[in-house]
PDB file of C-alpha atoms and ligand atoms in Angstrom:
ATOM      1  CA  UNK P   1     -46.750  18.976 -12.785  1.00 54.00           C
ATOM      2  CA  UNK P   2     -48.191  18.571 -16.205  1.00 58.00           C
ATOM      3  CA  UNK P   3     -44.821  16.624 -17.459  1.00 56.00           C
ATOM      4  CA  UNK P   4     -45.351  14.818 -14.257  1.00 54.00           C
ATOM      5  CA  UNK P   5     -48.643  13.397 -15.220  1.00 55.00           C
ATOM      6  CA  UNK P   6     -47.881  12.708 -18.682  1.00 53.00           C
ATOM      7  CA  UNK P   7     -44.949  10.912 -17.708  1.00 51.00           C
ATOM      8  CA  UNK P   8     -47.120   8.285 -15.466  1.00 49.00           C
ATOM      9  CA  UNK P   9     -50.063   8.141 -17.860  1.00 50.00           C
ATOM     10  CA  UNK P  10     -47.265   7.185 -20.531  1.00 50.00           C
ATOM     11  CA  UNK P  11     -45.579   4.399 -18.084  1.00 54.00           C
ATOM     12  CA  UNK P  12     -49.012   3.207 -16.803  1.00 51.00           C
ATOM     13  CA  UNK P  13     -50.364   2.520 -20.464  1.00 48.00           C
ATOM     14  CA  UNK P  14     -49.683  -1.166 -21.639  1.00 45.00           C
ATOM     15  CA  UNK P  15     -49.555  -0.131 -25.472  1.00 53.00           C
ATOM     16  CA  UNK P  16     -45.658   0.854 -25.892  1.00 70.00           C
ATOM     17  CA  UNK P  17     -45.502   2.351 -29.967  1.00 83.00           C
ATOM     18  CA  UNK P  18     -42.702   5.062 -31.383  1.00 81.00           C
ATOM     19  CA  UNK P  19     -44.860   7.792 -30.614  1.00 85.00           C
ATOM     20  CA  UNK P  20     -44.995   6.771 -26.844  1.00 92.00           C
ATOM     21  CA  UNK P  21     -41.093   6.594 -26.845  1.00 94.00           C
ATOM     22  CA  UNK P  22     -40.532  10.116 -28.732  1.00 94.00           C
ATOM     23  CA  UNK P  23     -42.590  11.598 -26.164  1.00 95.00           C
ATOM     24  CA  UNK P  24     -41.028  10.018 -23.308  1.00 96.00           C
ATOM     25  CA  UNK P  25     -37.334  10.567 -24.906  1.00 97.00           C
ATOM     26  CA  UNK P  26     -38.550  14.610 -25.103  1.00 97.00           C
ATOM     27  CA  UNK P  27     -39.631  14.299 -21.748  1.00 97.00           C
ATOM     28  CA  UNK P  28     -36.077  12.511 -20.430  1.00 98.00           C
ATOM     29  CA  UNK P  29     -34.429  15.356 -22.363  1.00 98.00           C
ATOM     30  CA  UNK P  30     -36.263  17.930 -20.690  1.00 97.00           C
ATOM     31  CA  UNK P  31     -36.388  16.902 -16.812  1.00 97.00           C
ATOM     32  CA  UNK P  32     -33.587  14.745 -16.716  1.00 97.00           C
ATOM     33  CA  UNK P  33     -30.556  16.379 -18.817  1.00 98.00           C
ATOM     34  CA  UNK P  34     -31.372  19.813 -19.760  1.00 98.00           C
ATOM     35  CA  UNK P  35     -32.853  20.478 -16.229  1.00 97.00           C
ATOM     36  CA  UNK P  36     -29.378  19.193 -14.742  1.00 97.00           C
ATOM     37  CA  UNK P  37     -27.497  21.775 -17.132  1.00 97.00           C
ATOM     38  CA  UNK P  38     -26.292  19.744 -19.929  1.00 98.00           C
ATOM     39  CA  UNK P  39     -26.524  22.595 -22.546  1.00 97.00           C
ATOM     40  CA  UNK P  40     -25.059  21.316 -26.182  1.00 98.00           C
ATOM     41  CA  UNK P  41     -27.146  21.392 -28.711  1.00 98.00           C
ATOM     42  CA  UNK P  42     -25.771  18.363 -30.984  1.00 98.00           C
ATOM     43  CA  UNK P  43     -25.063  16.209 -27.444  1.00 98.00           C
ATOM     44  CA  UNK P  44     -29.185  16.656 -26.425  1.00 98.00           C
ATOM     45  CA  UNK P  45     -29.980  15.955 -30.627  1.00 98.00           C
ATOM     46  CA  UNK P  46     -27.918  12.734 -30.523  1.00 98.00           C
ATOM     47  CA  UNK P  47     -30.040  11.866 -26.931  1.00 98.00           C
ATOM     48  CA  UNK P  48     -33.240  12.719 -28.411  1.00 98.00           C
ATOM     49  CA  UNK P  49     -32.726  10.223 -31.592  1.00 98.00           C
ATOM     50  CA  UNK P  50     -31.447   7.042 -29.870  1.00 98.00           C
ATOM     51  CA  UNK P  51     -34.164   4.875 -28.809  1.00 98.00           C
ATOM     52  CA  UNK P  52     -32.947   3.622 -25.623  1.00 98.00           C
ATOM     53  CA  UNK P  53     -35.270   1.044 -25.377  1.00 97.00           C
ATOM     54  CA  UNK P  54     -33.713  -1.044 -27.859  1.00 97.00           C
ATOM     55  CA  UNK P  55     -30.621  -1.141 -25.903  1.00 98.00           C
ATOM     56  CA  UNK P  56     -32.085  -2.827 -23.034  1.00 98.00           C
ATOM     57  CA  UNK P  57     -34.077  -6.411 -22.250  1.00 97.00           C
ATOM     58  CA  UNK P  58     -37.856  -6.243 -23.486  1.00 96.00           C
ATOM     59  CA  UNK P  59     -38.965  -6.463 -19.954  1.00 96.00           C
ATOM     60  CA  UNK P  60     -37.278  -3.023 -19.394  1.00 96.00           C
ATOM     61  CA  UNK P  61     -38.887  -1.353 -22.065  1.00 95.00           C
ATOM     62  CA  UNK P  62     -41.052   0.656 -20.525  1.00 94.00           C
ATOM     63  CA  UNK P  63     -38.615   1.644 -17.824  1.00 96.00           C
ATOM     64  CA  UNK P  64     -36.365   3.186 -20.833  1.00 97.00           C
ATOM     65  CA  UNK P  65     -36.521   6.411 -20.094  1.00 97.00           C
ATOM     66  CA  UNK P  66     -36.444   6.209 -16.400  1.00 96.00           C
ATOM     67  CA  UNK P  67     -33.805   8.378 -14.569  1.00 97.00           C
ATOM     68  CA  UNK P  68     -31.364   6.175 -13.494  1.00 96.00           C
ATOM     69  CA  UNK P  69     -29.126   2.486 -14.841  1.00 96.00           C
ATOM     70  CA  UNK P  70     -31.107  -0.362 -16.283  1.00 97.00           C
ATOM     71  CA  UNK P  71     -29.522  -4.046 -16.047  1.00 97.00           C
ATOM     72  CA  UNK P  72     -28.769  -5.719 -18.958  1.00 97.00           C
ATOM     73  CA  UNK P  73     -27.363  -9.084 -18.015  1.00 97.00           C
ATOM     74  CA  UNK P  74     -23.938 -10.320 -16.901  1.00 97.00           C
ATOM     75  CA  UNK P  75     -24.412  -8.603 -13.829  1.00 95.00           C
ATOM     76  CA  UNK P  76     -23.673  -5.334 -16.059  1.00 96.00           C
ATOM     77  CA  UNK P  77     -26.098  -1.973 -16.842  1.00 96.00           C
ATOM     78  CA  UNK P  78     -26.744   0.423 -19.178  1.00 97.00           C
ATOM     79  CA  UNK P  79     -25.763   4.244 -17.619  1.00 96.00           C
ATOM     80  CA  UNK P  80     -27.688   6.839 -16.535  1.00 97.00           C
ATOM     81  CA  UNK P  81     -29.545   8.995 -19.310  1.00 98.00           C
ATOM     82  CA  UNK P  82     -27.907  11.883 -17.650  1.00 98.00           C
ATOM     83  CA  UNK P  83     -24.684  10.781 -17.513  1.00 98.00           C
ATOM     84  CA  UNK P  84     -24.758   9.413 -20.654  1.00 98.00           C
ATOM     85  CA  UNK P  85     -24.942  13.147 -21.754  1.00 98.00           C
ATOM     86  CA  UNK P  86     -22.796  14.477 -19.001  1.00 98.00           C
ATOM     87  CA  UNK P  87     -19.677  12.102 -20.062  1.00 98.00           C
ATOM     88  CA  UNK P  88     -20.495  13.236 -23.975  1.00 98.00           C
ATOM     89  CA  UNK P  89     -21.108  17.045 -23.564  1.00 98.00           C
ATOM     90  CA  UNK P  90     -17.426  16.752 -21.354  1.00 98.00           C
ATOM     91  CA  UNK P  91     -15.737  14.921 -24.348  1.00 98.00           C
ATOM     92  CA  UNK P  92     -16.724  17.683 -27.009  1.00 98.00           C
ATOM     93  CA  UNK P  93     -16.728  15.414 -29.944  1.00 98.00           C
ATOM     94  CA  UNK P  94     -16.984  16.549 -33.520  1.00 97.00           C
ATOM     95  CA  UNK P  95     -17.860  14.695 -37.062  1.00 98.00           C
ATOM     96  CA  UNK P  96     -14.120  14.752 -37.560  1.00 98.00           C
ATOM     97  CA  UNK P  97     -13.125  12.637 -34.647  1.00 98.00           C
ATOM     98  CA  UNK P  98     -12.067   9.232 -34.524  1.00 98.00           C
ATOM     99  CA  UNK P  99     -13.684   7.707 -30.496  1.00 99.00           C
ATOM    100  CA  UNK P 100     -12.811   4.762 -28.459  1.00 99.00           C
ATOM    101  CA  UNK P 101     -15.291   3.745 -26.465  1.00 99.00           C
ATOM    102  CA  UNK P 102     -13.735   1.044 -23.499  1.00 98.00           C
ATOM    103  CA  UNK P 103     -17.220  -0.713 -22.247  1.00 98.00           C
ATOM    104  CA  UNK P 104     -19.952  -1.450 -24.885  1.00 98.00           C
ATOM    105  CA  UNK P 105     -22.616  -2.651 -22.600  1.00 98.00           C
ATOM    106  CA  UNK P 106     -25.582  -2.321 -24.650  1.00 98.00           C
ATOM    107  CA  UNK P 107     -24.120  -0.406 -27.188  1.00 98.00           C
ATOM    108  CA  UNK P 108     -26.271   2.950 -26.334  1.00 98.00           C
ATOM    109  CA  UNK P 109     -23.286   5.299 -25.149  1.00 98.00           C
ATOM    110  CA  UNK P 110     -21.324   3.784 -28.879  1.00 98.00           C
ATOM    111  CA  UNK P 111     -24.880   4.825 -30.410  1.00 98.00           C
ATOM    112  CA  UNK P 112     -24.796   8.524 -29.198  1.00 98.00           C
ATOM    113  CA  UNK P 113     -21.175   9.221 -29.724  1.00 98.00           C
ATOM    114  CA  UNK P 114     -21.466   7.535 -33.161  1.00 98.00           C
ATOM    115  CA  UNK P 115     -24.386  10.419 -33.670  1.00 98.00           C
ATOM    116  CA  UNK P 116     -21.460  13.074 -32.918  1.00 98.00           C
ATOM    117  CA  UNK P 117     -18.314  11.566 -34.338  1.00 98.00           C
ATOM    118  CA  UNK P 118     -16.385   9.998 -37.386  1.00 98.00           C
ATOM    119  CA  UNK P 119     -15.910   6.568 -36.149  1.00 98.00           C
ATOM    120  CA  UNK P 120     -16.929   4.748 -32.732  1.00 99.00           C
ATOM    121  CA  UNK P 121     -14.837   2.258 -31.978  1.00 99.00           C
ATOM    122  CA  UNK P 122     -16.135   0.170 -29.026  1.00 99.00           C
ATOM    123  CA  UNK P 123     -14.285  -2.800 -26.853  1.00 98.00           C
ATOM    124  CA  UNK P 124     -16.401  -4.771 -24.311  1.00 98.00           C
ATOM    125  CA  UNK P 125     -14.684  -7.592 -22.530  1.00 98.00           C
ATOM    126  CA  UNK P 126     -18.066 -10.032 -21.962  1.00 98.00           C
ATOM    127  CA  UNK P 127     -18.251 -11.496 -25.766  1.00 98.00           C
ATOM    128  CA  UNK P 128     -21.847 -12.291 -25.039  1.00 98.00           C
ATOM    129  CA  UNK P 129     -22.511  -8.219 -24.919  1.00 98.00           C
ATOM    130  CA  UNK P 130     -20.220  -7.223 -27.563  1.00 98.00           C
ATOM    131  CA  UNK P 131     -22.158  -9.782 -30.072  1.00 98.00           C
ATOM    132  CA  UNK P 132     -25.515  -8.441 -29.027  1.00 98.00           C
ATOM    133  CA  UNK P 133     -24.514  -4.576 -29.106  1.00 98.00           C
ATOM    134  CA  UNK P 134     -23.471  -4.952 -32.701  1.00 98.00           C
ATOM    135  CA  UNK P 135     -26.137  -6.703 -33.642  1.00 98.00           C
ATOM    136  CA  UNK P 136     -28.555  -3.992 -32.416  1.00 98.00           C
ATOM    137  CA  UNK P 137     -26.202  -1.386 -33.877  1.00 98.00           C
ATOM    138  CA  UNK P 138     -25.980  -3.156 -36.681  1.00 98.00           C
ATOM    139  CA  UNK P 139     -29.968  -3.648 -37.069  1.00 98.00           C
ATOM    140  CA  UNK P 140     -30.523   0.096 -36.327  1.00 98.00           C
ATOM    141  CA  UNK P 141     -28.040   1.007 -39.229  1.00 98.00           C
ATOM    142  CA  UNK P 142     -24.755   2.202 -37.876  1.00 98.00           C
ATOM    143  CA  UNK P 143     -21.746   2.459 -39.854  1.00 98.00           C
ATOM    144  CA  UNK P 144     -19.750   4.109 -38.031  1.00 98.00           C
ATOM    145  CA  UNK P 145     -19.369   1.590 -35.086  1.00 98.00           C
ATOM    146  CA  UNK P 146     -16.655  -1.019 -34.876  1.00 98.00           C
ATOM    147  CA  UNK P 147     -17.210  -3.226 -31.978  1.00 98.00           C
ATOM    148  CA  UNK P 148     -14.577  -5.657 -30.456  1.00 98.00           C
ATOM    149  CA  UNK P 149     -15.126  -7.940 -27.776  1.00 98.00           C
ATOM    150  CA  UNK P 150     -11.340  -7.725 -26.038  1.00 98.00           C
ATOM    151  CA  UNK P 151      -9.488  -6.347 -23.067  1.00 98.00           C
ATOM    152  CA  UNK P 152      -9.814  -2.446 -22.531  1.00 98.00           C
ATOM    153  CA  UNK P 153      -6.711  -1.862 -20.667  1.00 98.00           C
ATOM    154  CA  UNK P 154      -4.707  -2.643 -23.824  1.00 98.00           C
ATOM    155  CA  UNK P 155      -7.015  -0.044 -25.988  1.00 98.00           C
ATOM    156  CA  UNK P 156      -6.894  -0.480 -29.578  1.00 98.00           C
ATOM    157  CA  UNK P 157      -2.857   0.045 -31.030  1.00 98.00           C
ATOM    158  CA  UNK P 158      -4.047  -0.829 -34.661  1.00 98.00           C
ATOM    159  CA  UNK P 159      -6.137   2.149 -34.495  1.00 98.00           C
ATOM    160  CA  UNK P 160      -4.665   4.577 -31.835  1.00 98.00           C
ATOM    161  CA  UNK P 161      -4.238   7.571 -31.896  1.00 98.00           C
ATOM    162  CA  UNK P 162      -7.795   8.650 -30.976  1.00 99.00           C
ATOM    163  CA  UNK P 163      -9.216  12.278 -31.183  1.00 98.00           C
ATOM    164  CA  UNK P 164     -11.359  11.488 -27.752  1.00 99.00           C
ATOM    165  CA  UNK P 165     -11.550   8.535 -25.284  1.00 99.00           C
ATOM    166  CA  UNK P 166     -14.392   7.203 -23.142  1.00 99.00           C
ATOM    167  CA  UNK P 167     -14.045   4.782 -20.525  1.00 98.00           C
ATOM    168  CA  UNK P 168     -17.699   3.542 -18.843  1.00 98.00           C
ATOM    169  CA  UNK P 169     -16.526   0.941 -16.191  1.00 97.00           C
ATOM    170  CA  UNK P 170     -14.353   2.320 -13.479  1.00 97.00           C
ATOM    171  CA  UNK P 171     -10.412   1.145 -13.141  1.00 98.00           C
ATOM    172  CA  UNK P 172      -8.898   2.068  -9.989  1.00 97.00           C
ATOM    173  CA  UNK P 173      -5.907   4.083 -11.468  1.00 97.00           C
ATOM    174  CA  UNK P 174      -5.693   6.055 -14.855  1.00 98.00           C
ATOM    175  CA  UNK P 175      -4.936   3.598 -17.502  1.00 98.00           C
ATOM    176  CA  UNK P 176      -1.476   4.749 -18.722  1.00 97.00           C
ATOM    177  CA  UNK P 177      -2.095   2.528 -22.440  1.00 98.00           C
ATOM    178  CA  UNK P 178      -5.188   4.295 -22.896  1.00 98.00           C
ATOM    179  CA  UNK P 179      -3.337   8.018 -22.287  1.00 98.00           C
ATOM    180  CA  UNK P 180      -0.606   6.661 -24.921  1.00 98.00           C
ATOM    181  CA  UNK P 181      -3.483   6.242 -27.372  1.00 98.00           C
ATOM    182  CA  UNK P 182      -4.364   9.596 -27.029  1.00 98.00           C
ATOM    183  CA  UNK P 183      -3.802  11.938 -30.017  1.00 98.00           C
ATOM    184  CA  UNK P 184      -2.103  15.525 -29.512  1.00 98.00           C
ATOM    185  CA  UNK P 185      -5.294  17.774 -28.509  1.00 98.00           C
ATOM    186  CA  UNK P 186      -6.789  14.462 -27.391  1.00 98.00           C
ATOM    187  CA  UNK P 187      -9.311  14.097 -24.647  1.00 98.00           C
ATOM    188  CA  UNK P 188     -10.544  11.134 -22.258  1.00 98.00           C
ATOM    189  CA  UNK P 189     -12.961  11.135 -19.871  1.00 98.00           C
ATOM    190  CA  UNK P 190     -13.324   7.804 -17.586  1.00 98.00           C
ATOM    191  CA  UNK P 191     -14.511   7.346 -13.847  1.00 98.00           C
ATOM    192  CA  UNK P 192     -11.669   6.158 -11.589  1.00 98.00           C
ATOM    193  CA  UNK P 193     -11.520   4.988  -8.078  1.00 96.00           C
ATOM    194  CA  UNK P 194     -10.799   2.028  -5.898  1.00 90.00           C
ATOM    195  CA  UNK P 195     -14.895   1.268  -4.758  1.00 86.00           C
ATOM    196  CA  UNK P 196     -17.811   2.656  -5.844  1.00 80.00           C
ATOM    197  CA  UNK P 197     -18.341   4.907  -2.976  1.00 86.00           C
ATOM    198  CA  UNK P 198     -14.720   6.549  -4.082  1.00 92.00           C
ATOM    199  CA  UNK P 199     -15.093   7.006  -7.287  1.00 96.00           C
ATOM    200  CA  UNK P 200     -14.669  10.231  -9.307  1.00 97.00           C
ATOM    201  CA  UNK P 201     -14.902  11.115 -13.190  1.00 98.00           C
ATOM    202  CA  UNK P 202     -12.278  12.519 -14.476  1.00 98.00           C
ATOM    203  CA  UNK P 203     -11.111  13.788 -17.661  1.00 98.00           C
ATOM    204  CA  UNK P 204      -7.510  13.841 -18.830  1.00 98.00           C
ATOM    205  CA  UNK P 205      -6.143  16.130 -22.273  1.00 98.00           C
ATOM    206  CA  UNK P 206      -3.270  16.075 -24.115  1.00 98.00           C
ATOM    207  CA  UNK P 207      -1.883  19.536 -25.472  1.00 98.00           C
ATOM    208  CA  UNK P 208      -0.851  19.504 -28.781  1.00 97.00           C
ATOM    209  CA  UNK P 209       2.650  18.875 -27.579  1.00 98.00           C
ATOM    210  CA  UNK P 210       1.672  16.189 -26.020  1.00 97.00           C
ATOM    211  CA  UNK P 211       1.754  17.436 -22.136  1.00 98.00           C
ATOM    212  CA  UNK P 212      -0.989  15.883 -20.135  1.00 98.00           C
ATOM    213  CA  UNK P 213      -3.446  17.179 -17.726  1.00 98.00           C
ATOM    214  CA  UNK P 214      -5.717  15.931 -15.379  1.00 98.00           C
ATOM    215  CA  UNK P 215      -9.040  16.940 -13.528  1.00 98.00           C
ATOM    216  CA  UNK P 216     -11.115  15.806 -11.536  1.00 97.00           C
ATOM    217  CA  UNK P 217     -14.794  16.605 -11.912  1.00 97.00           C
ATOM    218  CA  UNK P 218     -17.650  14.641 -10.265  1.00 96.00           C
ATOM    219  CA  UNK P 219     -18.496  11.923  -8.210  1.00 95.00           C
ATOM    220  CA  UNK P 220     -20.177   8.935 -10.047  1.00 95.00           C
ATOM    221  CA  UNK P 221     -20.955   5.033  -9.474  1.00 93.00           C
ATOM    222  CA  UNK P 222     -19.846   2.861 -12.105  1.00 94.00           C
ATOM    223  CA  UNK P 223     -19.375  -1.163 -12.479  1.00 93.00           C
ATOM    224  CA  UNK P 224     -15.610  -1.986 -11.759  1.00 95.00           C
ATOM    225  CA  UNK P 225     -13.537  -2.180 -15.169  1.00 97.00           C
ATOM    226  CA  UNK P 226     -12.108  -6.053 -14.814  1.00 96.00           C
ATOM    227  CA  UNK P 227      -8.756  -7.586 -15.373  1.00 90.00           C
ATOM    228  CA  UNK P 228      -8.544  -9.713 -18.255  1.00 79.00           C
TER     229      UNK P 228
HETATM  230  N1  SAH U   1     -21.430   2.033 -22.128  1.00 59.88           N
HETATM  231  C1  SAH U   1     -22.368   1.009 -21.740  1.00 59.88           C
HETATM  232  C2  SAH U   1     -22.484   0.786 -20.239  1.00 59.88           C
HETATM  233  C3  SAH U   1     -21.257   0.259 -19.693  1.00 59.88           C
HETATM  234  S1  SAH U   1     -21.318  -0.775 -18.303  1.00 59.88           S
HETATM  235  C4  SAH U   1     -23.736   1.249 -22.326  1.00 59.88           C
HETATM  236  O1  SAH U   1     -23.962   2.282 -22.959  1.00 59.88           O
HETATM  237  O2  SAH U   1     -24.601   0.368 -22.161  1.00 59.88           O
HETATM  238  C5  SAH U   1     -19.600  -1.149 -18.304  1.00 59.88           C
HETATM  239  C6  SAH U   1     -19.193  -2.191 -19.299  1.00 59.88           C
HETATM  240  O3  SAH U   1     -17.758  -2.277 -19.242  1.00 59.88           O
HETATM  241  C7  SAH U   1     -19.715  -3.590 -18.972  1.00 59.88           C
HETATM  242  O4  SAH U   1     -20.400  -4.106 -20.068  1.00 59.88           O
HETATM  243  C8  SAH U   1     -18.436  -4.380 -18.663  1.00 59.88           C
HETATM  244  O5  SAH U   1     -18.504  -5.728 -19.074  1.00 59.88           O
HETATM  245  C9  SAH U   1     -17.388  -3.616 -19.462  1.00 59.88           C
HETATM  246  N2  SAH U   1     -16.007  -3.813 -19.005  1.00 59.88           N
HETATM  247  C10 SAH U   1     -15.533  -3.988 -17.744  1.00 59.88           C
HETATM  248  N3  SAH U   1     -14.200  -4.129 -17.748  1.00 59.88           N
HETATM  249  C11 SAH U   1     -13.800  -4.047 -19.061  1.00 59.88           C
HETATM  250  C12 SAH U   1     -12.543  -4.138 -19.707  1.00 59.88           C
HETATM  251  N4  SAH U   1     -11.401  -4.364 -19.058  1.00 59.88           N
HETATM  252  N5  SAH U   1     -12.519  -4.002 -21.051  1.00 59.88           N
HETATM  253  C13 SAH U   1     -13.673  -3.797 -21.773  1.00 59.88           C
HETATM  254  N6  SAH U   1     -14.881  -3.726 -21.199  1.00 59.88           N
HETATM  255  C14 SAH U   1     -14.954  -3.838 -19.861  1.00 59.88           C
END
């Protein structure tokens, strides 16, 4: 009850500062992901240091740490906190691992896997988003973030193999390229499914011989991944 009130005395108050956003972040953390069972420590440190608010339009700052998507133009949104950290705690990526991200967005999911990983390197088919997302992550200081604005289904052959593999927009069958690009003990996680009211998450691994395996794990709504 007391988070409760806090949480509209923070979204009713016109003067938006860092402070207001830690405590709302904290607050996110608390009711929306660790409440829902997300449980890794680095995965709930990498939510609780990206400011979401700078990944989405000024007039949805104050909405940043709402539970649910946020649009950010192009008919397109930023995820779910919650998901967000679902999709990453699934993907169990470490400082050693090279990530493709297929779906920029806003550049927030790139932002928290780049908190966890080697390299991030993200492809976002709407050029328009994939210049803005790296010039936020650019402005914020990442490093570790190569964004390209291309096709997804092709994945990134200059750079494959990849230690882990995200997918945030939903194809309607498992892209085969992006299993290729897996590396042995590789592991991709990606909603699939033909509409949005048939759509599942799933994540796929490679064995260190290379056999692949697929499960099926829960059921999401994301924005169609699109043909070139
Ligand atoms: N990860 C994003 C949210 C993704 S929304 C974030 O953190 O904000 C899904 C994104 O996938 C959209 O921006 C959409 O344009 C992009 N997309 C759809 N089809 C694609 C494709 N074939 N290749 C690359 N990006 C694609």
């Amino acid at each position: 009850m007391k988070w409760f009130f806090l949480t509209l005395i923070l979204n009713l108050g016109c003067s938006q500062n860092a402070d207001s956003y830690e405590i709302k972040r904290k607050i996110m953390v608390k009711d929306q992901i660790k409440r829902r069972g997300v449980e890794d420590k680095l995965v709930l440190k990498a939510i609780q240091k990206v400011e979401r608010e700078k990944f989405v339009p000024e007039k949805y700052h104050a909405l940043a740490y709402t539970d649910g998507p946020l649009p950010i133009g192009y008919k397109q949104t930023i995820s779910q906190p919650y998901i967000v950290a679902y999709m990453t705690e699934h993907l169990q990526v470490d400082k050693q691992h090279k990530v493709l991200e297929i779906g920029t967005g806003s550049g927030y999911q790139a932002a928290v896997l780049a908190e966890m990983a080697k390299h991030v390197f993200t492809i976002e088919i709407i050029p328009e988003l994939a210049e803005s997302a790296e010039k936020v992550l650019d402005e914020i200081g990442y490093k570790n973030i190569t964004v390209m604005a291309g096709d997804g289904y092709k994945g990134w052959p200059e750079e494959a193999p990849f230690d882990r593999i995200m997918v945030t927009a939903a194809p309607t069958k498992i892209p085969e390229k992006l299993v290729e690009q897996l590396a042995p003990n590789g592991r991709m996680i990606l909603p699939v499914g033909e509409d949005v009211l048939s759509q599942y998450l799933w994540v796929i691994k490679k064995n260190k011989k290379g056999v692949v395996t697929k499960e099926k794990i829960l059921p999401v709504r994301f924005v169609p991944m699109v043909k070139e």
